[in-house]
Short mmCIF file of C-alpha atoms in Angstrom, two decimals:
data_model
loop_
_atom_site.label_atom_id
_atom_site.label_comp_id
_atom_site.label_asym_id
_atom_site.label_seq_id
_atom_site.Cartn_x
_atom_site.Cartn_y
_atom_site.Cartn_z
CA MET A 127 79.06 -32.75 -39.88
CA SER A 128 80.05 -34.19 -43.50
CA THR A 129 78.31 -36.82 -45.01
CA LEU A 130 81.32 -38.98 -45.18
CA SER A 131 82.09 -38.18 -41.37
CA GLN A 132 79.02 -39.35 -40.43
CA LEU A 133 78.42 -42.46 -42.16
CA LEU A 134 81.72 -43.40 -40.79
CA ILE A 135 80.58 -42.50 -37.34
CA ILE A 136 77.64 -44.98 -37.87
CA ALA A 137 79.69 -47.63 -39.16
CA ILE A 138 82.01 -47.90 -36.03
CA GLY A 139 79.37 -47.05 -33.78
CA SER A 140 77.72 -49.97 -34.81
CA ALA A 141 80.42 -52.27 -35.38
CA LEU A 142 82.23 -51.64 -32.28
CA VAL A 143 80.84 -49.29 -29.78
CA ASN A 144 77.49 -50.77 -29.96
CA ASN A 145 78.12 -54.14 -31.09
CA VAL A 146 75.00 -55.96 -31.64
CA VAL A 147 76.10 -58.94 -29.38
CA LEU A 148 78.41 -57.52 -26.81
CA SER A 149 76.32 -53.99 -26.10
CA GLN A 150 72.87 -55.09 -27.00
CA PHE A 151 72.93 -58.57 -26.26
CA LEU A 152 70.96 -59.35 -29.38
CA GLY A 153 71.56 -62.03 -31.49
CA LEU A 154 73.03 -64.35 -28.70
CA CYS A 155 71.73 -67.95 -29.81
CA PRO A 156 74.14 -67.98 -33.29
CA PHE A 157 76.65 -66.09 -31.00
CA LEU A 158 76.97 -68.95 -28.53
CA GLY A 159 75.80 -72.19 -30.73
CA VAL A 160 78.22 -71.51 -33.64
CA SER A 161 81.10 -70.42 -32.27
CA LYS A 162 82.78 -73.60 -31.49
CA LYS A 163 85.09 -73.66 -34.74
CA VAL A 164 86.41 -70.48 -36.58
CA GLU A 165 85.44 -71.78 -39.93
CA THR A 166 81.53 -72.12 -39.12
CA ALA A 167 81.41 -68.99 -37.27
CA SER A 168 83.10 -67.24 -40.43
CA GLY A 169 80.56 -68.56 -42.78
CA MET A 170 77.68 -67.93 -40.26
CA GLY A 171 78.94 -64.21 -39.93
CA ALA A 172 79.54 -64.05 -43.81
CA ALA A 173 75.64 -64.95 -43.67
CA VAL A 174 74.48 -62.58 -41.46
CA ILE A 175 76.56 -59.91 -43.02
CA PHE A 176 74.46 -60.60 -46.18
CA VAL A 177 71.01 -61.17 -44.74
CA ILE A 178 71.61 -58.01 -42.43
CA THR A 179 73.11 -55.80 -45.40
CA LEU A 180 70.23 -56.82 -47.68
CA ALA A 181 67.34 -56.53 -45.08
CA SER A 182 68.78 -53.16 -43.58
CA ALA A 183 68.36 -52.01 -47.70
CA VAL A 184 64.86 -53.55 -48.87
CA ALA A 185 63.65 -52.79 -45.32
CA ALA A 186 64.30 -49.00 -45.76
CA LEU A 187 62.86 -49.39 -49.33
CA ILE A 188 59.46 -50.56 -47.93
CA TYR A 189 59.55 -48.29 -45.24
CA LYS A 190 60.03 -45.17 -47.32
CA PHE A 191 57.87 -45.85 -50.23
CA ILE A 192 55.34 -48.18 -49.20
CA LEU A 193 54.39 -48.07 -45.39
CA THR A 194 54.83 -44.22 -45.03
CA PRO A 195 53.13 -43.31 -47.88
CA LEU A 196 50.43 -45.13 -47.17
CA ASP A 197 50.44 -44.58 -43.33
CA ILE A 198 50.50 -48.26 -42.45
CA THR A 199 53.83 -47.64 -40.59
CA TYR A 200 52.51 -49.53 -37.58
CA LEU A 201 52.75 -52.86 -39.76
CA GLN A 202 56.94 -52.42 -39.99
CA THR A 203 57.57 -55.15 -37.49
CA ILE A 204 55.49 -57.51 -39.39
CA VAL A 205 56.72 -56.58 -42.72
CA PHE A 206 60.17 -56.59 -41.49
CA ILE A 207 59.83 -59.83 -40.19
CA LEU A 208 58.60 -60.82 -43.38
CA VAL A 209 61.48 -59.54 -45.70
CA ILE A 210 64.12 -61.10 -42.99
CA ALA A 211 62.38 -64.80 -43.52
CA ALA A 212 62.22 -64.39 -47.15
CA LEU A 213 66.19 -63.06 -47.46
CA VAL A 214 66.92 -66.24 -45.25
CA GLN A 215 65.34 -68.67 -47.00
CA PHE A 216 67.43 -67.41 -50.35
CA VAL A 217 70.30 -67.50 -48.29
CA GLU A 218 69.71 -71.26 -47.15
CA MET A 219 68.98 -72.28 -51.09
CA PHE A 220 72.49 -70.97 -52.17
CA LEU A 221 73.97 -72.52 -49.51
CA LYS A 222 72.88 -75.77 -49.88
CA LYS A 223 73.35 -75.42 -53.29
CA ALA A 224 76.93 -73.75 -53.96
CA MET A 225 78.58 -74.71 -50.38
CA PRO A 226 76.86 -78.00 -49.32
CA PRO A 227 79.54 -78.52 -46.35
CA LEU A 228 79.24 -75.02 -44.82
CA TYR A 229 75.32 -75.25 -45.23
CA GLU A 230 75.76 -78.97 -43.48
CA ALA A 231 77.95 -77.72 -40.69
CA LEU A 232 75.68 -74.28 -39.76
CA GLY A 233 72.97 -76.81 -39.35
CA VAL A 234 69.85 -75.59 -37.82
CA TYR A 235 71.75 -72.49 -36.79
CA LEU A 236 71.17 -71.25 -40.47
CA PRO A 237 67.41 -71.20 -40.29
CA LEU A 238 67.79 -69.42 -36.90
CA ILE A 239 68.90 -66.29 -38.45
CA THR A 240 65.07 -65.67 -39.49
CA THR A 241 64.50 -65.17 -35.82
CA ASN A 242 67.80 -63.72 -34.77
CA CYS A 243 66.67 -60.43 -33.17
CA ALA A 244 69.54 -58.65 -34.29
CA VAL A 245 68.67 -58.54 -37.68
CA LEU A 246 65.13 -57.41 -36.71
CA GLY A 247 66.83 -54.83 -34.37
CA VAL A 248 69.06 -53.28 -36.78
CA ALA A 249 65.94 -52.51 -39.25
CA LEU A 250 63.87 -51.19 -36.29
CA THR A 251 66.92 -49.09 -35.28
CA ASN A 252 67.35 -47.68 -38.81
CA VAL A 253 63.61 -46.86 -38.72
CA SER A 254 63.76 -45.15 -34.94
CA LYS A 255 66.75 -43.22 -35.93
CA SER A 256 65.30 -41.81 -39.25
CA TYR A 257 68.22 -43.07 -41.34
CA SER A 258 68.16 -42.42 -44.70
CA ILE A 259 68.57 -45.56 -47.13
CA LEU A 260 72.39 -45.62 -47.34
CA GLU A 261 72.74 -44.82 -43.70
CA SER A 262 70.15 -47.82 -43.24
CA VAL A 263 72.51 -50.15 -45.61
CA ILE A 264 75.89 -48.80 -43.80
CA ASN A 265 74.31 -49.36 -40.36
CA GLY A 266 73.18 -52.73 -41.17
CA PHE A 267 76.58 -53.69 -42.72
CA ALA A 268 78.39 -52.47 -39.68
CA THR A 269 76.40 -54.02 -37.28
CA ALA A 270 76.89 -57.54 -39.01
CA LEU A 271 80.48 -56.83 -39.42
CA GLY A 272 80.55 -56.27 -35.57
CA PHE A 273 78.53 -59.17 -35.05
CA THR A 274 80.82 -61.16 -37.57
CA ILE A 275 84.31 -60.00 -35.59
CA SER A 276 82.25 -61.21 -32.30
CA ILE A 277 81.33 -64.52 -32.97
CA ILE A 278 85.03 -65.13 -34.91
CA ILE A 279 86.77 -64.02 -31.52
CA LEU A 280 84.85 -66.19 -29.39
CA ALA A 281 85.18 -69.04 -31.83
CA GLY A 282 88.97 -68.65 -31.64
CA LEU A 283 88.95 -68.56 -28.03
CA ARG A 284 86.71 -71.36 -27.94
CA GLU A 285 89.26 -73.40 -29.75
CA LYS A 286 92.23 -72.13 -27.68
CA MET A 287 89.92 -72.90 -24.56
CA GLU A 288 90.01 -76.93 -25.57
CA TYR A 289 93.41 -77.47 -24.99
CA ASN A 290 93.37 -75.35 -21.51
CA ASP A 291 92.76 -76.97 -18.06
CA VAL A 292 89.22 -75.77 -17.02
CA PRO A 293 87.90 -76.58 -13.67
CA LYS A 294 84.90 -78.79 -14.10
CA ALA A 295 82.56 -76.52 -12.85
CA PHE A 296 83.30 -73.88 -15.60
CA GLN A 297 84.07 -76.65 -18.49
CA GLY A 298 81.04 -76.12 -21.45
CA MET A 299 78.74 -73.17 -21.42
CA PRO A 300 79.87 -71.81 -18.25
CA ILE A 301 83.32 -70.74 -19.28
CA VAL A 302 81.82 -69.57 -22.59
CA LEU A 303 79.63 -67.00 -20.92
CA ILE A 304 82.47 -66.33 -18.87
CA THR A 305 84.38 -65.56 -22.02
CA ALA A 306 81.56 -63.63 -23.51
CA GLY A 307 81.02 -61.68 -20.51
CA LEU A 308 84.80 -60.66 -20.77
CA MET A 309 84.68 -59.67 -24.25
CA ALA A 310 81.70 -57.30 -23.46
CA ILE A 311 84.18 -55.64 -20.99
CA ALA A 312 86.78 -55.53 -23.28
CA PHE A 313 84.12 -54.11 -26.16
CA CYS A 314 83.56 -51.16 -23.44
CA GLY A 315 86.84 -49.60 -23.91
CA PHE A 316 85.62 -48.69 -27.41
CA SER A 317 83.10 -46.35 -26.14
CA GLY A 318 85.45 -43.39 -26.32
CA LEU A 319 85.85 -43.57 -29.92
CA ILE A 320 82.53 -41.56 -30.89
#
């Protein structure tokens, strides 16, 4: 199998087939919390794309060139968490200076990217599947893209649901969880792609 086709399979698999939110159920806190408006969902998606892609690259480099040669791979989780925390702080400072409205709209959910299990999950998946540095970056980007697709779709649906007559028992989070469940079922249709 050629390298390009292998990278394409990793990308499609990570973004659609094994969607981090709808198949693996990682990163649900920002998925449910920031998906009220498409604008804020898009901003969160962009921040997650940046953080996961960069974290995947840095984690792969650290794992390959520091942890493995020193035979301290048992520290991978702690090291990956520190890398992710540093990257999120960088994103937070950048958004605060460059895009204050988006920074305010994301609110508490921006620092929550640090504890977003999807970011750590991608780094650990890259190690467990023995991906190269390029494969790790592709997997990270595609996973974050899948997260962004999911959160934007849910935000669009939630904006439309505001104008619908939802029964009182389903108003608020119950209808959001039902919608997310239906999205997860719909994404199962992608399982035949790879």
